[in-house]
Amino acid sequence: MAERLKVHVDPDKCQGHARCKALAPELFELDEYGNAREAGDGTVPVGLEDKAWLAKANCPEIAIDVIEE
Amino acid sequence: MSDVSQPAAHPPVTDWLNDFDHTDPQWTENPFPIWDELRAASPVVHTERFLGCYLPTTYEAVREIANDPEHFSSRRIIVRDARPEVTQNAAPPITSDPPVHKPAKQLLLPPFTPDAMKKLEPRVRTICNELIDGFVAEKKVDAAARYTKHIPVRAIAHMLGIPEGDSDLFINWIHMILELGIKDENLLLQAVHEMSDYFRDHIEQRRKHPTDDLISYLMNARNKDGQPLEDAHVLGSLRLLLIAGIDTTWSAIGSSLWHLARTPADRERLIAEPELMPTAVEEFLRAYSPVTMAREVIKERTVSGCPVKPGNMVLLSFPAANRDPKMFPDADKVVIDRRENRHAAFGLGIHRCIGSNLARMEMQVALEEWLKRIPDFRLDPAGTVTWSQGTVRGPRQLPFLLGKAM
Ligand code: SF4
């Protein structure tokens, strides 16, 4: 059952609402314009899975993917 | 000169489905049942008023339009009785379409990132507390006149580097542009000219004495060819920052306080669980979204199965989208711990509000400081709550009784 999650931001869709960073600061980074990308390679540390799903569910541009590996 | 206090009258609406009017008193007072009625009938409705205008009623239809600048232009962003000539640089980037839009927006984004807003937060906390000091000892207060109205205007004045003491001037211009200007061209132009003169003076002063505020930031900015921005562009962006930054957040804070005044359970919960504040702010933004932008149809298109024709405007109602029950379970209820909230209060797509991080911070700080100092308050039954008309929705009179009910 212990699948690992990865988050990914689609840069073409992201408009910098920064909801992801507010809800899951460990998983996302913002650039100087406030647009997001996943932190590191996007791997979600154990225990933060809920935050990954929450960020996805709150991104107004549907720019976040959560991939189960 | 036209009469300042009396904008042209529109006949009252009797048929909302075919003849809606977002300036009708019924809509101003309580638009929610109207949107429900229209949404049940069609994802896009039309009126002959305002020289022809559509209203998308569902989240999906709003999203489609917001993401389609090819068919829906932003050269006009307010639905009004007239369609005056479009001018370049009216208020970039919001009034521009691709490809001009992106560089103009990139320029304004860095000063409004969440990190930049953290630096501004202490100033906003001070402003809120100064305002509360002014009335906290009284038993009743108009919270719109003495609190919500002043927070965003003073915060943006602080960022722009213009005197916070000129706030009344700014508030008056914005009232002329966003409300009275819908029906009176002269008032709109008068406000725009006064505002431009005001900023021209400040630009002149900074040529002699550079500062580190947003006006200097724009004056020092370079376009992609390494050239300074044209004066008209700097002025347009300054007008935008002032216009967009004030009414909107004032309204959002006001609606939130209005809700809390009427809903003691939510108030008590927010005091007991302050960590819930960011989630509650998102829910207030969804349920009482203040801003409705507009687009102009420039190419024929079908939206959610409905054909839309060029020459018409579109009232891009983010507030109506946010009440769509297909998108939000219990869309009509305010659920301050709603976890999934993909609301569109700040718009969607390329014209997402640049100031969204600022607005969120201001709302949160304004509500936190208020609840800390005034945990008990309710609507004053002897007073009347009034709402603004048109582009931005929020309470303009908010009579409260302060302290525990006896
Ligand atoms: S919430 Fe979505 S649109 Fe906003 S910054 Fe994150 S990925 Fe981008």
PDB file of C-alpha atoms in Angstrom, chain A residues 11-19 21-23 30-35 50-51 53-64, chain B residues 59 63 67 105-107 109-111 113-114 278-279 282 338-344 346-353 356-357 360:
ATOM      1  CA  PRO A  11       3.946  25.888 -15.639  1.00  0.00           C
ATOM      2  CA  ASP A  12       1.655  26.679 -18.582  1.00  0.00           C
ATOM      3  CA  LYS A  13      -1.412  26.524 -16.395  1.00  0.00           C
ATOM      4  CA  CYS A  14      -0.064  28.058 -13.175  1.00  0.00           C
ATOM      5  CA  GLN A  15      -1.063  31.703 -12.735  1.00  0.00           C
ATOM      6  CA  GLY A  16       0.572  32.261  -9.392  1.00  0.00           C
ATOM      7  CA  HIS A  17      -2.400  32.147  -7.052  1.00  0.00           C
ATOM      8  CA  ALA A  18       0.039  30.798  -4.426  1.00  0.00           C
ATOM      9  CA  ARG A  19      -2.588  28.586  -2.800  1.00  0.00           C
ATOM     10  CA  LYS A  21       2.517  27.381  -1.179  1.00  0.00           C
ATOM     11  CA  ALA A  22       0.122  28.551   1.527  1.00  0.00           C
ATOM     12  CA  LEU A  23      -1.335  25.083   2.093  1.00  0.00           C
ATOM     13  CA  LEU A  30       7.462  30.335  -5.769  1.00  0.00           C
ATOM     14  CA  ASP A  31       9.681  32.226  -8.193  1.00  0.00           C
ATOM     15  CA  GLU A  32      10.210  36.003  -8.159  1.00  0.00           C
ATOM     16  CA  TYR A  33       6.871  36.474  -9.974  1.00  0.00           C
ATOM     17  CA  GLY A  34       4.989  34.309  -7.499  1.00  0.00           C
ATOM     18  CA  ASN A  35       4.559  31.403  -9.919  1.00  0.00           C
ATOM     19  CA  ASP A  50      -2.668  14.976   2.820  1.00  0.00           C
ATOM     20  CA  LYS A  51      -1.132  18.362   2.097  1.00  0.00           C
ATOM     21  CA  TRP A  53      -3.987  16.382  -2.116  1.00  0.00           C
ATOM     22  CA  LEU A  54      -5.180  19.536  -0.397  1.00  0.00           C
ATOM     23  CA  ALA A  55      -2.998  21.754  -2.589  1.00  0.00           C
ATOM     24  CA  LYS A  56      -4.266  19.998  -5.707  1.00  0.00           C
ATOM     25  CA  ALA A  57      -7.882  20.430  -4.634  1.00  0.00           C
ATOM     26  CA  ASN A  58      -7.419  24.147  -4.025  1.00  0.00           C
ATOM     27  CA  CYS A  59      -5.455  25.239  -7.079  1.00  0.00           C
ATOM     28  CA  PRO A  60      -7.849  27.473  -9.014  1.00  0.00           C
ATOM     29  CA  GLU A  61      -6.100  26.755 -12.314  1.00  0.00           C
ATOM     30  CA  ILE A  62      -6.058  22.958 -11.907  1.00  0.00           C
ATOM     31  CA  ALA A  63      -2.317  23.210 -12.489  1.00  0.00           C
ATOM     32  CA  ILE A  64      -1.223  20.641  -9.900  1.00  0.00           C
TER      33      ILE A  64
ATOM     34  CA  TYR B  59     -18.394  28.039 -12.820  1.00  0.00           C
ATOM     35  CA  ARG B  63     -13.828  29.387 -16.565  1.00  0.00           C
ATOM     36  CA  ASN B  67      -9.329  31.210 -20.289  1.00  0.00           C
ATOM     37  CA  LYS B 105       1.994  41.847 -15.830  1.00  0.00           C
ATOM     38  CA  GLN B 106       5.457  40.391 -15.173  1.00  0.00           C
ATOM     39  CA  LEU B 107       6.540  43.872 -14.250  1.00  0.00           C
ATOM     40  CA  LEU B 109       4.190  40.745  -9.997  1.00  0.00           C
ATOM     41  CA  PRO B 110       7.424  40.909  -7.937  1.00  0.00           C
ATOM     42  CA  PRO B 111       6.227  43.616  -5.517  1.00  0.00           C
ATOM     43  CA  THR B 113       4.509  38.077  -3.935  1.00  0.00           C
ATOM     44  CA  PRO B 114       3.578  36.438  -0.609  1.00  0.00           C
ATOM     45  CA  PRO B 278      -6.817  31.375   6.459  1.00  0.00           C
ATOM     46  CA  THR B 279      -9.411  28.728   5.555  1.00  0.00           C
ATOM     47  CA  GLU B 282     -10.937  31.661   1.545  1.00  0.00           C
ATOM     48  CA  ARG B 338     -14.317  24.125   3.868  1.00  0.00           C
ATOM     49  CA  ARG B 339     -11.226  22.209   2.829  1.00  0.00           C
ATOM     50  CA  GLU B 340     -11.658  22.020  -0.915  1.00  0.00           C
ATOM     51  CA  ASN B 341     -12.188  25.508  -2.218  1.00  0.00           C
ATOM     52  CA  ARG B 342     -11.113  26.161  -5.759  1.00  0.00           C
ATOM     53  CA  HIS B 343     -12.923  29.472  -5.780  1.00  0.00           C
ATOM     54  CA  ALA B 344     -12.493  32.057  -8.518  1.00  0.00           C
ATOM     55  CA  PHE B 346      -9.493  36.554  -7.857  1.00  0.00           C
ATOM     56  CA  GLY B 347     -10.333  35.553 -11.379  1.00  0.00           C
ATOM     57  CA  LEU B 348      -8.927  32.724 -13.441  1.00  0.00           C
ATOM     58  CA  GLY B 349      -6.403  32.588 -16.239  1.00  0.00           C
ATOM     59  CA  ILE B 350      -3.969  35.259 -17.329  1.00  0.00           C
ATOM     60  CA  HIS B 351      -5.813  38.135 -15.668  1.00  0.00           C
ATOM     61  CA  ARG B 352      -5.665  36.592 -12.188  1.00  0.00           C
ATOM     62  CA  CYS B 353      -5.659  39.497  -9.755  1.00  0.00           C
ATOM     63  CA  SER B 356      -4.492  38.578  -4.477  1.00  0.00           C
ATOM     64  CA  ASN B 357      -1.679  38.008  -1.984  1.00  0.00           C
ATOM     65  CA  ARG B 360      -5.593  37.886   1.478  1.00  0.00           C
TER      66      ARG B 360
END
